């Protein structure tokens, strides 16, 4: 498989602006390097505060890194060029309702994504939105719904539709399945796996659930206190975890300081 994403020495420091120690530097993510092939899915696991969301935001371009670089198909992604980034890499969050605009309809939100990122004509945009709604298991009528008129599973489907409508190469899902009831969660996982197969999208899943990770991920990356401590094929890490933290995460999804 060819290399799609290459993360090289990427790191992030934050400077605390308030609190007990204003000016204190926090290293949210220590230099990290890994690669992801086209169509491959990577699960990122780690306890709360280990730097998972920071990594996701840097990859999706939602935050600038303090250093290091990201290459997509061998081309360096420029920090300031958000348009270039979001054309290819989209993010889905846990809070689906909060990440949708409450004042515009589902259809308008998907159209906006197309207007911003593609040169399609108005009719082509409407057709693409309707096709995408069908792809994620929604109905053409949902075009005219406002987010609050949908169930949480349908809201998450809209977020997925908004992410895939522009045919991205990578989707980063940050704990996107938390809070959904088990049957809806299973439907959304199957939907993501179908999209991966049909559209060749690569996924980066941040998840605490060993069942989900084992089911969907080709590779697993384990974070601990801002560092990548393990990275490898899912089948190999399950059989042979070299770190105790990995073993705990793959057994129960939680480690002691999260209880
Ligand atoms: N904007 C920010 N300002 C200061 N510190 C931050 C900020 N965002 C994250 N951090 C810190 O970076 C560390 C990693 O956070 P995060 O990436 O959200 O972890 P996770 O998603 O694994 O729970 C935490 O210690 C957190 O407090
Ligand atoms: Mg997080």
PDB file of C-alpha atoms and ligand atoms in Angstrom:
ATOM      1  CA  UNK A   1       0.000   0.000   0.000  1.00  0.00           C
ATOM      2  CA  UNK A   2       1.319   3.467  -0.837  1.00  0.00           C
ATOM      3  CA  UNK A   3       2.035   5.996   1.893  1.00  0.00           C
ATOM      4  CA  UNK A   4      -0.770   8.541   2.197  1.00  0.00           C
ATOM      5  CA  UNK A   5       0.077  10.425   5.366  1.00  0.00           C
ATOM      6  CA  UNK A   6       3.492  10.941   6.837  1.00  0.00           C
ATOM      7  CA  UNK A   7       3.850  12.604  10.226  1.00  0.00           C
ATOM      8  CA  UNK A   8       7.436  13.643  10.938  1.00  0.00           C
ATOM      9  CA  UNK A   9       8.615  14.901  14.326  1.00  0.00           C
ATOM     10  CA  UNK A  10       5.296  16.695  14.949  1.00  0.00           C
ATOM     11  CA  UNK A  11       4.970  18.303  18.396  1.00  0.00           C
ATOM     12  CA  UNK A  12       2.907  20.847  20.314  1.00  0.00           C
ATOM     13  CA  UNK A  13       3.593  22.987  23.363  1.00  0.00           C
ATOM     14  CA  UNK A  14       0.986  25.175  24.978  1.00  0.00           C
ATOM     15  CA  UNK A  15       1.764  28.170  27.151  1.00  0.00           C
ATOM     16  CA  UNK A  16      -0.718  28.544  30.028  1.00  0.00           C
ATOM     17  CA  UNK A  17      -2.213  32.060  29.899  1.00  0.00           C
ATOM     18  CA  UNK A  18      -3.982  31.876  33.278  1.00  0.00           C
ATOM     19  CA  UNK A  19      -4.242  29.586  36.326  1.00  0.00           C
ATOM     20  CA  UNK A  20      -1.684  29.067  39.096  1.00  0.00           C
ATOM     21  CA  UNK A  21       1.348  29.229  36.815  1.00  0.00           C
ATOM     22  CA  UNK A  22       0.723  31.653  33.949  1.00  0.00           C
ATOM     23  CA  UNK A  23       3.482  31.399  31.348  1.00  0.00           C
ATOM     24  CA  UNK A  24       4.129  27.714  32.177  1.00  0.00           C
ATOM     25  CA  UNK A  25       4.870  25.609  29.110  1.00  0.00           C
ATOM     26  CA  UNK A  26       2.939  22.351  28.734  1.00  0.00           C
ATOM     27  CA  UNK A  27       4.158  19.787  26.253  1.00  0.00           C
ATOM     28  CA  UNK A  28       0.833  18.351  25.026  1.00  0.00           C
ATOM     29  CA  UNK A  29       2.503  16.271  22.319  1.00  0.00           C
ATOM     30  CA  UNK A  30       6.154  15.220  22.191  1.00  0.00           C
ATOM     31  CA  UNK A  31       7.737  14.744  18.755  1.00  0.00           C
ATOM     32  CA  UNK A  32       5.860  11.970  16.995  1.00  0.00           C
ATOM     33  CA  UNK A  33       6.468  10.230  13.656  1.00  0.00           C
ATOM     34  CA  UNK A  34       4.386   7.597  11.883  1.00  0.00           C
ATOM     35  CA  UNK A  35       2.863   6.802   8.495  1.00  0.00           C
ATOM     36  CA  UNK A  36      -0.576   5.812   7.262  1.00  0.00           C
ATOM     37  CA  UNK A  37      -1.265   4.055   3.953  1.00  0.00           C
ATOM     38  CA  UNK A  38      -4.175   4.778   1.624  1.00  0.00           C
ATOM     39  CA  UNK A  39      -7.404   3.120   2.781  1.00  0.00           C
ATOM     40  CA  UNK A  40      -5.821   2.077   6.079  1.00  0.00           C
ATOM     41  CA  UNK A  41      -7.399   2.821   9.445  1.00  0.00           C
ATOM     42  CA  UNK A  42      -5.465   3.791  12.516  1.00  0.00           C
ATOM     43  CA  UNK A  43      -6.809   3.745  16.073  1.00  0.00           C
ATOM     44  CA  UNK A  44      -5.301   6.134  18.612  1.00  0.00           C
ATOM     45  CA  UNK A  45      -5.679   5.045  22.229  1.00  0.00           C
ATOM     46  CA  UNK A  46      -4.462   6.491  25.509  1.00  0.00           C
ATOM     47  CA  UNK A  47      -5.677   7.783  28.847  1.00  0.00           C
ATOM     48  CA  UNK A  48      -7.325  11.198  29.192  1.00  0.00           C
ATOM     49  CA  UNK A  49      -4.807  14.010  28.741  1.00  0.00           C
ATOM     50  CA  UNK A  50      -2.320  11.837  26.825  1.00  0.00           C
ATOM     51  CA  UNK A  51      -2.388  14.108  23.747  1.00  0.00           C
ATOM     52  CA  UNK A  52      -4.839  12.307  21.434  1.00  0.00           C
ATOM     53  CA  UNK A  53      -7.015  15.323  20.615  1.00  0.00           C
ATOM     54  CA  UNK A  54      -3.930  17.508  20.207  1.00  0.00           C
ATOM     55  CA  UNK A  55      -2.579  15.046  17.613  1.00  0.00           C
ATOM     56  CA  UNK A  56      -5.981  14.965  15.840  1.00  0.00           C
ATOM     57  CA  UNK A  57      -6.181  18.777  15.729  1.00  0.00           C
ATOM     58  CA  UNK A  58      -2.662  19.121  14.338  1.00  0.00           C
ATOM     59  CA  UNK A  59      -3.386  16.572  11.598  1.00  0.00           C
ATOM     60  CA  UNK A  60      -6.708  18.231  10.708  1.00  0.00           C
ATOM     61  CA  UNK A  61      -5.093  21.687  10.741  1.00  0.00           C
ATOM     62  CA  UNK A  62      -7.366  22.960  13.540  1.00  0.00           C
ATOM     63  CA  UNK A  63      -4.231  23.977  15.537  1.00  0.00           C
ATOM     64  CA  UNK A  64      -0.763  24.927  14.293  1.00  0.00           C
ATOM     65  CA  UNK A  65       2.074  22.635  15.457  1.00  0.00           C
ATOM     66  CA  UNK A  66       5.027  23.963  17.455  1.00  0.00           C
ATOM     67  CA  UNK A  67       7.280  21.992  15.108  1.00  0.00           C
ATOM     68  CA  UNK A  68       7.582  19.063  12.738  1.00  0.00           C
ATOM     69  CA  UNK A  69       5.733  18.437   9.505  1.00  0.00           C
ATOM     70  CA  UNK A  70       2.905  16.530   7.870  1.00  0.00           C
ATOM     71  CA  UNK A  71       3.096  15.218   4.315  1.00  0.00           C
ATOM     72  CA  UNK A  72       0.072  14.103   2.326  1.00  0.00           C
ATOM     73  CA  UNK A  73       0.964  12.011  -0.749  1.00  0.00           C
ATOM     74  CA  UNK A  74       4.516  13.271  -0.321  1.00  0.00           C
ATOM     75  CA  UNK A  75       3.457  16.953  -0.360  1.00  0.00           C
ATOM     76  CA  UNK A  76       4.070  19.093   2.725  1.00  0.00           C
ATOM     77  CA  UNK A  77       0.880  20.556   4.235  1.00  0.00           C
ATOM     78  CA  UNK A  78       1.418  24.212   5.016  1.00  0.00           C
ATOM     79  CA  UNK A  79       0.279  25.317   8.469  1.00  0.00           C
ATOM     80  CA  UNK A  80      -1.508  28.480   7.321  1.00  0.00           C
ATOM     81  CA  UNK A  81      -3.250  26.864   4.346  1.00  0.00           C
ATOM     82  CA  UNK A  82      -6.431  25.643   6.042  1.00  0.00           C
ATOM     83  CA  UNK A  83      -8.258  25.391   2.728  1.00  0.00           C
ATOM     84  CA  UNK A  84      -5.685  22.950   1.316  1.00  0.00           C
ATOM     85  CA  UNK A  85      -5.902  20.893   4.494  1.00  0.00           C
ATOM     86  CA  UNK A  86      -9.673  20.673   4.882  1.00  0.00           C
ATOM     87  CA  UNK A  87     -10.097  19.705   1.239  1.00  0.00           C
ATOM     88  CA  UNK A  88      -8.344  16.416   2.065  1.00  0.00           C
ATOM     89  CA  UNK A  89      -8.612  15.856   5.820  1.00  0.00           C
ATOM     90  CA  UNK A  90     -11.895  16.196   7.738  1.00  0.00           C
ATOM     91  CA  UNK A  91     -12.651  15.815  11.415  1.00  0.00           C
ATOM     92  CA  UNK A  92     -15.715  14.357  13.184  1.00  0.00           C
ATOM     93  CA  UNK A  93     -16.226  15.166  16.855  1.00  0.00           C
ATOM     94  CA  UNK A  94     -17.975  13.512  19.782  1.00  0.00           C
ATOM     95  CA  UNK A  95     -20.446  16.367  20.186  1.00  0.00           C
ATOM     96  CA  UNK A  96     -22.280  16.052  16.865  1.00  0.00           C
ATOM     97  CA  UNK A  97     -25.035  18.553  17.731  1.00  0.00           C
ATOM     98  CA  UNK A  98     -22.495  21.102  18.982  1.00  0.00           C
ATOM     99  CA  UNK A  99     -20.451  20.810  15.798  1.00  0.00           C
ATOM    100  CA  UNK A 100     -23.468  21.511  13.554  1.00  0.00           C
ATOM    101  CA  UNK A 101     -24.828  24.984  12.949  1.00  0.00           C
ATOM    102  CA  UNK A 102     -28.248  25.128  14.702  1.00  0.00           C
ATOM    103  CA  UNK A 103     -29.477  27.920  12.436  1.00  0.00           C
ATOM    104  CA  UNK A 104     -29.098  26.319   9.022  1.00  0.00           C
ATOM    105  CA  UNK A 105     -30.594  23.199   7.501  1.00  0.00           C
ATOM    106  CA  UNK A 106     -28.664  19.991   6.930  1.00  0.00           C
ATOM    107  CA  UNK A 107     -28.677  20.614   3.174  1.00  0.00           C
ATOM    108  CA  UNK A 108     -27.298  24.153   3.517  1.00  0.00           C
ATOM    109  CA  UNK A 109     -24.469  22.938   5.766  1.00  0.00           C
ATOM    110  CA  UNK A 110     -23.424  20.305   3.234  1.00  0.00           C
ATOM    111  CA  UNK A 111     -23.720  22.792   0.350  1.00  0.00           C
ATOM    112  CA  UNK A 112     -21.503  25.254   2.226  1.00  0.00           C
ATOM    113  CA  UNK A 113     -18.785  22.605   2.477  1.00  0.00           C
ATOM    114  CA  UNK A 114     -18.995  22.037  -1.297  1.00  0.00           C
ATOM    115  CA  UNK A 115     -19.035  25.774  -2.144  1.00  0.00           C
ATOM    116  CA  UNK A 116     -15.953  26.348  -0.044  1.00  0.00           C
ATOM    117  CA  UNK A 117     -13.985  23.349  -1.300  1.00  0.00           C
ATOM    118  CA  UNK A 118     -15.054  22.526  -4.888  1.00  0.00           C
ATOM    119  CA  UNK A 119     -15.882  24.177  -8.217  1.00  0.00           C
ATOM    120  CA  UNK A 120     -19.116  22.217  -8.793  1.00  0.00           C
ATOM    121  CA  UNK A 121     -22.097  24.034 -10.367  1.00  0.00           C
ATOM    122  CA  UNK A 122     -25.171  24.728  -8.186  1.00  0.00           C
ATOM    123  CA  UNK A 123     -27.074  21.754  -9.632  1.00  0.00           C
ATOM    124  CA  UNK A 124     -24.071  19.438  -9.234  1.00  0.00           C
ATOM    125  CA  UNK A 125     -23.773  20.550  -5.617  1.00  0.00           C
ATOM    126  CA  UNK A 126     -27.430  19.746  -4.888  1.00  0.00           C
ATOM    127  CA  UNK A 127     -27.073  16.345  -6.589  1.00  0.00           C
ATOM    128  CA  UNK A 128     -23.905  15.552  -4.620  1.00  0.00           C
ATOM    129  CA  UNK A 129     -25.629  16.505  -1.321  1.00  0.00           C
ATOM    130  CA  UNK A 130     -28.614  14.257  -2.071  1.00  0.00           C
ATOM    131  CA  UNK A 131     -26.319  11.349  -3.035  1.00  0.00           C
ATOM    132  CA  UNK A 132     -24.323  11.832   0.161  1.00  0.00           C
ATOM    133  CA  UNK A 133     -27.439  11.882   2.360  1.00  0.00           C
ATOM    134  CA  UNK A 134     -28.420   8.532   0.845  1.00  0.00           C
ATOM    135  CA  UNK A 135     -24.880   7.161   1.319  1.00  0.00           C
ATOM    136  CA  UNK A 136     -25.012   7.825   5.073  1.00  0.00           C
ATOM    137  CA  UNK A 137     -28.484   6.306   5.426  1.00  0.00           C
ATOM    138  CA  UNK A 138     -30.481   9.557   5.595  1.00  0.00           C
ATOM    139  CA  UNK A 139     -33.386  10.547   3.345  1.00  0.00           C
ATOM    140  CA  UNK A 140     -33.528  13.328   0.723  1.00  0.00           C
ATOM    141  CA  UNK A 141     -36.120  15.063   2.985  1.00  0.00           C
ATOM    142  CA  UNK A 142     -33.447  15.477   5.670  1.00  0.00           C
ATOM    143  CA  UNK A 143     -31.973  18.174   3.413  1.00  0.00           C
ATOM    144  CA  UNK A 144     -34.598  20.537   4.871  1.00  0.00           C
ATOM    145  CA  UNK A 145     -34.250  19.510   8.539  1.00  0.00           C
ATOM    146  CA  UNK A 146     -32.534  21.627  11.203  1.00  0.00           C
ATOM    147  CA  UNK A 147     -30.072  19.694  13.451  1.00  0.00           C
ATOM    148  CA  UNK A 148     -32.366  19.804  16.540  1.00  0.00           C
ATOM    149  CA  UNK A 149     -35.058  17.930  14.562  1.00  0.00           C
ATOM    150  CA  UNK A 150     -32.804  14.836  14.275  1.00  0.00           C
ATOM    151  CA  UNK A 151     -31.900  12.002  16.681  1.00  0.00           C
ATOM    152  CA  UNK A 152     -28.306  11.831  17.956  1.00  0.00           C
ATOM    153  CA  UNK A 153     -27.523   8.980  15.533  1.00  0.00           C
ATOM    154  CA  UNK A 154     -28.919  11.031  12.640  1.00  0.00           C
ATOM    155  CA  UNK A 155     -26.920  14.087  13.777  1.00  0.00           C
ATOM    156  CA  UNK A 156     -23.737  11.999  13.722  1.00  0.00           C
ATOM    157  CA  UNK A 157     -24.694  10.772  10.226  1.00  0.00           C
ATOM    158  CA  UNK A 158     -25.012  14.425   9.136  1.00  0.00           C
ATOM    159  CA  UNK A 159     -21.517  15.108  10.514  1.00  0.00           C
ATOM    160  CA  UNK A 160     -20.223  12.105   8.551  1.00  0.00           C
ATOM    161  CA  UNK A 161     -22.079  13.336   5.440  1.00  0.00           C
ATOM    162  CA  UNK A 162     -20.530  16.791   5.863  1.00  0.00           C
ATOM    163  CA  UNK A 163     -17.110  15.179   6.168  1.00  0.00           C
ATOM    164  CA  UNK A 164     -17.410  12.870   3.134  1.00  0.00           C
ATOM    165  CA  UNK A 165     -19.349  15.175   0.792  1.00  0.00           C
ATOM    166  CA  UNK A 166     -16.110  16.596  -0.631  1.00  0.00           C
ATOM    167  CA  UNK A 167     -14.462  13.158  -1.050  1.00  0.00           C
ATOM    168  CA  UNK A 168     -11.658  13.644   1.490  1.00  0.00           C
ATOM    169  CA  UNK A 169      -8.692  11.286   1.743  1.00  0.00           C
ATOM    170  CA  UNK A 170      -8.634  11.082   5.529  1.00  0.00           C
ATOM    171  CA  UNK A 171     -11.284  11.361   8.247  1.00  0.00           C
ATOM    172  CA  UNK A 172     -10.176  11.927  11.826  1.00  0.00           C
ATOM    173  CA  UNK A 173     -12.896  10.845  14.288  1.00  0.00           C
ATOM    174  CA  UNK A 174     -12.259  12.077  17.837  1.00  0.00           C
ATOM    175  CA  UNK A 175     -14.292   9.830  20.166  1.00  0.00           C
ATOM    176  CA  UNK A 176     -17.108  10.281  17.653  1.00  0.00           C
ATOM    177  CA  UNK A 177     -19.050   7.217  18.836  1.00  0.00           C
ATOM    178  CA  UNK A 178     -19.169   8.063  22.543  1.00  0.00           C
ATOM    179  CA  UNK A 179     -22.673   8.796  23.810  1.00  0.00           C
ATOM    180  CA  UNK A 180     -24.480   6.871  21.072  1.00  0.00           C
ATOM    181  CA  UNK A 181     -26.526   3.868  22.159  1.00  0.00           C
ATOM    182  CA  UNK A 182     -25.002   0.476  21.228  1.00  0.00           C
ATOM    183  CA  UNK A 183     -27.237  -0.276  18.235  1.00  0.00           C
ATOM    184  CA  UNK A 184     -26.716   3.188  16.705  1.00  0.00           C
ATOM    185  CA  UNK A 185     -22.982   2.895  17.424  1.00  0.00           C
ATOM    186  CA  UNK A 186     -22.850  -0.432  15.561  1.00  0.00           C
ATOM    187  CA  UNK A 187     -24.733   1.097  12.604  1.00  0.00           C
ATOM    188  CA  UNK A 188     -22.339   4.064  12.446  1.00  0.00           C
ATOM    189  CA  UNK A 189     -19.277   1.763  12.638  1.00  0.00           C
ATOM    190  CA  UNK A 190     -20.631  -0.313   9.762  1.00  0.00           C
ATOM    191  CA  UNK A 191     -21.355   2.870   7.830  1.00  0.00           C
ATOM    192  CA  UNK A 192     -17.765   4.088   8.318  1.00  0.00           C
ATOM    193  CA  UNK A 193     -16.376   0.688   7.250  1.00  0.00           C
ATOM    194  CA  UNK A 194     -18.571   0.734   4.112  1.00  0.00           C
ATOM    195  CA  UNK A 195     -17.412   4.253   3.274  1.00  0.00           C
ATOM    196  CA  UNK A 196     -13.814   3.189   3.761  1.00  0.00           C
ATOM    197  CA  UNK A 197     -14.290   0.322   1.325  1.00  0.00           C
ATOM    198  CA  UNK A 198     -16.371   2.238  -1.266  1.00  0.00           C
ATOM    199  CA  UNK A 199     -14.487   5.538  -1.226  1.00  0.00           C
ATOM    200  CA  UNK A 200     -10.999   4.394  -0.135  1.00  0.00           C
ATOM    201  CA  UNK A 201     -11.006   6.872   2.749  1.00  0.00           C
ATOM    202  CA  UNK A 202      -8.381   6.382   5.473  1.00  0.00           C
ATOM    203  CA  UNK A 203      -9.595   6.764   9.046  1.00  0.00           C
ATOM    204  CA  UNK A 204      -7.917   7.881  12.234  1.00  0.00           C
ATOM    205  CA  UNK A 205     -10.176   6.813  15.125  1.00  0.00           C
ATOM    206  CA  UNK A 206      -9.605   8.056  18.617  1.00  0.00           C
ATOM    207  CA  UNK A 207     -11.362   5.554  20.849  1.00  0.00           C
ATOM    208  CA  UNK A 208     -11.310   4.046  24.338  1.00  0.00           C
ATOM    209  CA  UNK A 209     -13.199   0.963  23.258  1.00  0.00           C
ATOM    210  CA  UNK A 210     -11.029  -2.136  22.664  1.00  0.00           C
ATOM    211  CA  UNK A 211     -13.947  -3.832  20.865  1.00  0.00           C
ATOM    212  CA  UNK A 212     -14.311  -0.982  18.360  1.00  0.00           C
ATOM    213  CA  UNK A 213     -10.549  -0.654  17.897  1.00  0.00           C
ATOM    214  CA  UNK A 214     -10.063  -4.382  17.301  1.00  0.00           C
ATOM    215  CA  UNK A 215     -12.979  -4.368  14.859  1.00  0.00           C
ATOM    216  CA  UNK A 216     -12.011  -1.363  12.737  1.00  0.00           C
ATOM    217  CA  UNK A 217      -8.296  -0.621  13.014  1.00  0.00           C
ATOM    218  CA  UNK A 218      -5.484  -1.968  10.837  1.00  0.00           C
ATOM    219  CA  UNK A 219      -2.940  -0.287  13.102  1.00  0.00           C
ATOM    220  CA  UNK A 220      -2.934   1.044  16.665  1.00  0.00           C
ATOM    221  CA  UNK A 221      -1.001   3.965  18.106  1.00  0.00           C
ATOM    222  CA  UNK A 222      -0.757   4.177  21.895  1.00  0.00           C
ATOM    223  CA  UNK A 223      -0.258   7.558  23.579  1.00  0.00           C
ATOM    224  CA  UNK A 224       0.944   8.031  27.151  1.00  0.00           C
ATOM    225  CA  UNK A 225       1.654  11.420  28.765  1.00  0.00           C
ATOM    226  CA  UNK A 226       2.083  13.183  25.440  1.00  0.00           C
ATOM    227  CA  UNK A 227       4.312  10.481  23.929  1.00  0.00           C
ATOM    228  CA  UNK A 228       3.697   7.760  21.395  1.00  0.00           C
ATOM    229  CA  UNK A 229       4.785   4.655  23.295  1.00  0.00           C
ATOM    230  CA  UNK A 230       3.672   1.991  20.844  1.00  0.00           C
ATOM    231  CA  UNK A 231       2.668   1.750  17.181  1.00  0.00           C
ATOM    232  CA  UNK A 232       1.996  -1.351  15.154  1.00  0.00           C
ATOM    233  CA  UNK A 233      -0.399  -3.686  13.411  1.00  0.00           C
ATOM    234  CA  UNK A 234      -3.558  -4.413  15.432  1.00  0.00           C
ATOM    235  CA  UNK A 235      -3.162  -8.198  15.149  1.00  0.00           C
ATOM    236  CA  UNK A 236       0.448  -8.003  16.408  1.00  0.00           C
ATOM    237  CA  UNK A 237      -0.224  -5.554  19.261  1.00  0.00           C
ATOM    238  CA  UNK A 238      -3.105  -7.680  20.526  1.00  0.00           C
ATOM    239  CA  UNK A 239      -0.857 -10.754  20.620  1.00  0.00           C
ATOM    240  CA  UNK A 240       2.338  -9.052  21.745  1.00  0.00           C
ATOM    241  CA  UNK A 241       1.938  -5.701  23.489  1.00  0.00           C
ATOM    242  CA  UNK A 242       5.355  -4.504  24.629  1.00  0.00           C
ATOM    243  CA  UNK A 243       3.980  -1.902  27.071  1.00  0.00           C
ATOM    244  CA  UNK A 244       1.808  -2.633  30.095  1.00  0.00           C
ATOM    245  CA  UNK A 245      -0.336   0.416  29.266  1.00  0.00           C
ATOM    246  CA  UNK A 246      -1.122  -1.097  25.853  1.00  0.00           C
ATOM    247  CA  UNK A 247      -2.193  -4.344  27.488  1.00  0.00           C
ATOM    248  CA  UNK A 248      -4.528  -2.493  29.868  1.00  0.00           C
ATOM    249  CA  UNK A 249      -6.018  -0.333  27.117  1.00  0.00           C
ATOM    250  CA  UNK A 250      -6.628  -3.318  24.865  1.00  0.00           C
ATOM    251  CA  UNK A 251      -8.195  -5.312  27.690  1.00  0.00           C
ATOM    252  CA  UNK A 252     -10.535  -2.761  29.182  1.00  0.00           C
ATOM    253  CA  UNK A 253     -10.063   0.543  27.368  1.00  0.00           C
ATOM    254  CA  UNK A 254      -9.163   2.282  30.637  1.00  0.00           C
ATOM    255  CA  UNK A 255      -6.112   2.511  32.815  1.00  0.00           C
ATOM    256  CA  UNK A 256      -5.907   3.093  36.525  1.00  0.00           C
ATOM    257  CA  UNK A 257      -5.799   6.893  36.653  1.00  0.00           C
ATOM    258  CA  UNK A 258      -8.998   7.125  34.626  1.00  0.00           C
ATOM    259  CA  UNK A 259     -11.120   5.223  37.142  1.00  0.00           C
TER     260      UNK A 259
HETATM  261  N1  LIG B   1      -5.436  24.869  24.494  1.00  0.00           N
HETATM  262  C1  LIG B   1      -4.717  24.303  25.450  1.00  0.00           C
HETATM  263  N2  LIG B   1      -4.019  25.071  26.335  1.00  0.00           N
HETATM  264  C2  LIG B   1      -3.254  24.498  27.295  1.00  0.00           C
HETATM  265  N3  LIG B   1      -3.116  23.164  27.475  1.00  0.00           N
HETATM  266  C3  LIG B   1      -3.784  22.357  26.631  1.00  0.00           C
HETATM  267  C4  LIG B   1      -4.628  22.869  25.593  1.00  0.00           C
HETATM  268  N4  LIG B   1      -5.156  21.814  24.911  1.00  0.00           N
HETATM  269  C5  LIG B   1      -4.687  20.700  25.509  1.00  0.00           C
HETATM  270  N5  LIG B   1      -3.870  21.024  26.536  1.00  0.00           N
HETATM  271  C6  LIG B   1      -3.169  20.076  27.411  1.00  0.00           C
HETATM  272  O1  LIG B   1      -2.512  19.119  26.603  1.00  0.00           O
HETATM  273  C7  LIG B   1      -2.590  17.826  27.193  1.00  0.00           C
HETATM  274  C8  LIG B   1      -3.181  16.848  26.195  1.00  0.00           C
HETATM  275  O2  LIG B   1      -4.550  17.182  25.964  1.00  0.00           O
HETATM  276  P1  LIG B   1      -5.465  16.418  24.908  1.00  0.00           P
HETATM  277  O3  LIG B   1      -4.737  16.354  23.630  1.00  0.00           O
HETATM  278  O4  LIG B   1      -6.797  17.095  24.901  1.00  0.00           O
HETATM  279  O5  LIG B   1      -5.576  14.962  25.552  1.00  0.00           O
HETATM  280  P2  LIG B   1      -6.591  13.761  25.270  1.00  0.00           P
HETATM  281  O6  LIG B   1      -7.390  14.073  24.034  1.00  0.00           O
HETATM  282  O7  LIG B   1      -5.718  12.558  25.138  1.00  0.00           O
HETATM  283  O8  LIG B   1      -7.466  13.663  26.471  1.00  0.00           O
HETATM  284  C9  LIG B   1      -3.406  17.974  28.465  1.00  0.00           C
HETATM  285  O9  LIG B   1      -2.517  18.077  29.537  1.00  0.00           O
HETATM  286  C10 LIG B   1      -4.148  19.254  28.261  1.00  0.00           C
HETATM  287  O10 LIG B   1      -4.426  19.908  29.472  1.00  0.00           O
HETATM  288 MG1  LIG B   2      -9.480  14.185  23.718  1.00  0.00          MG
END
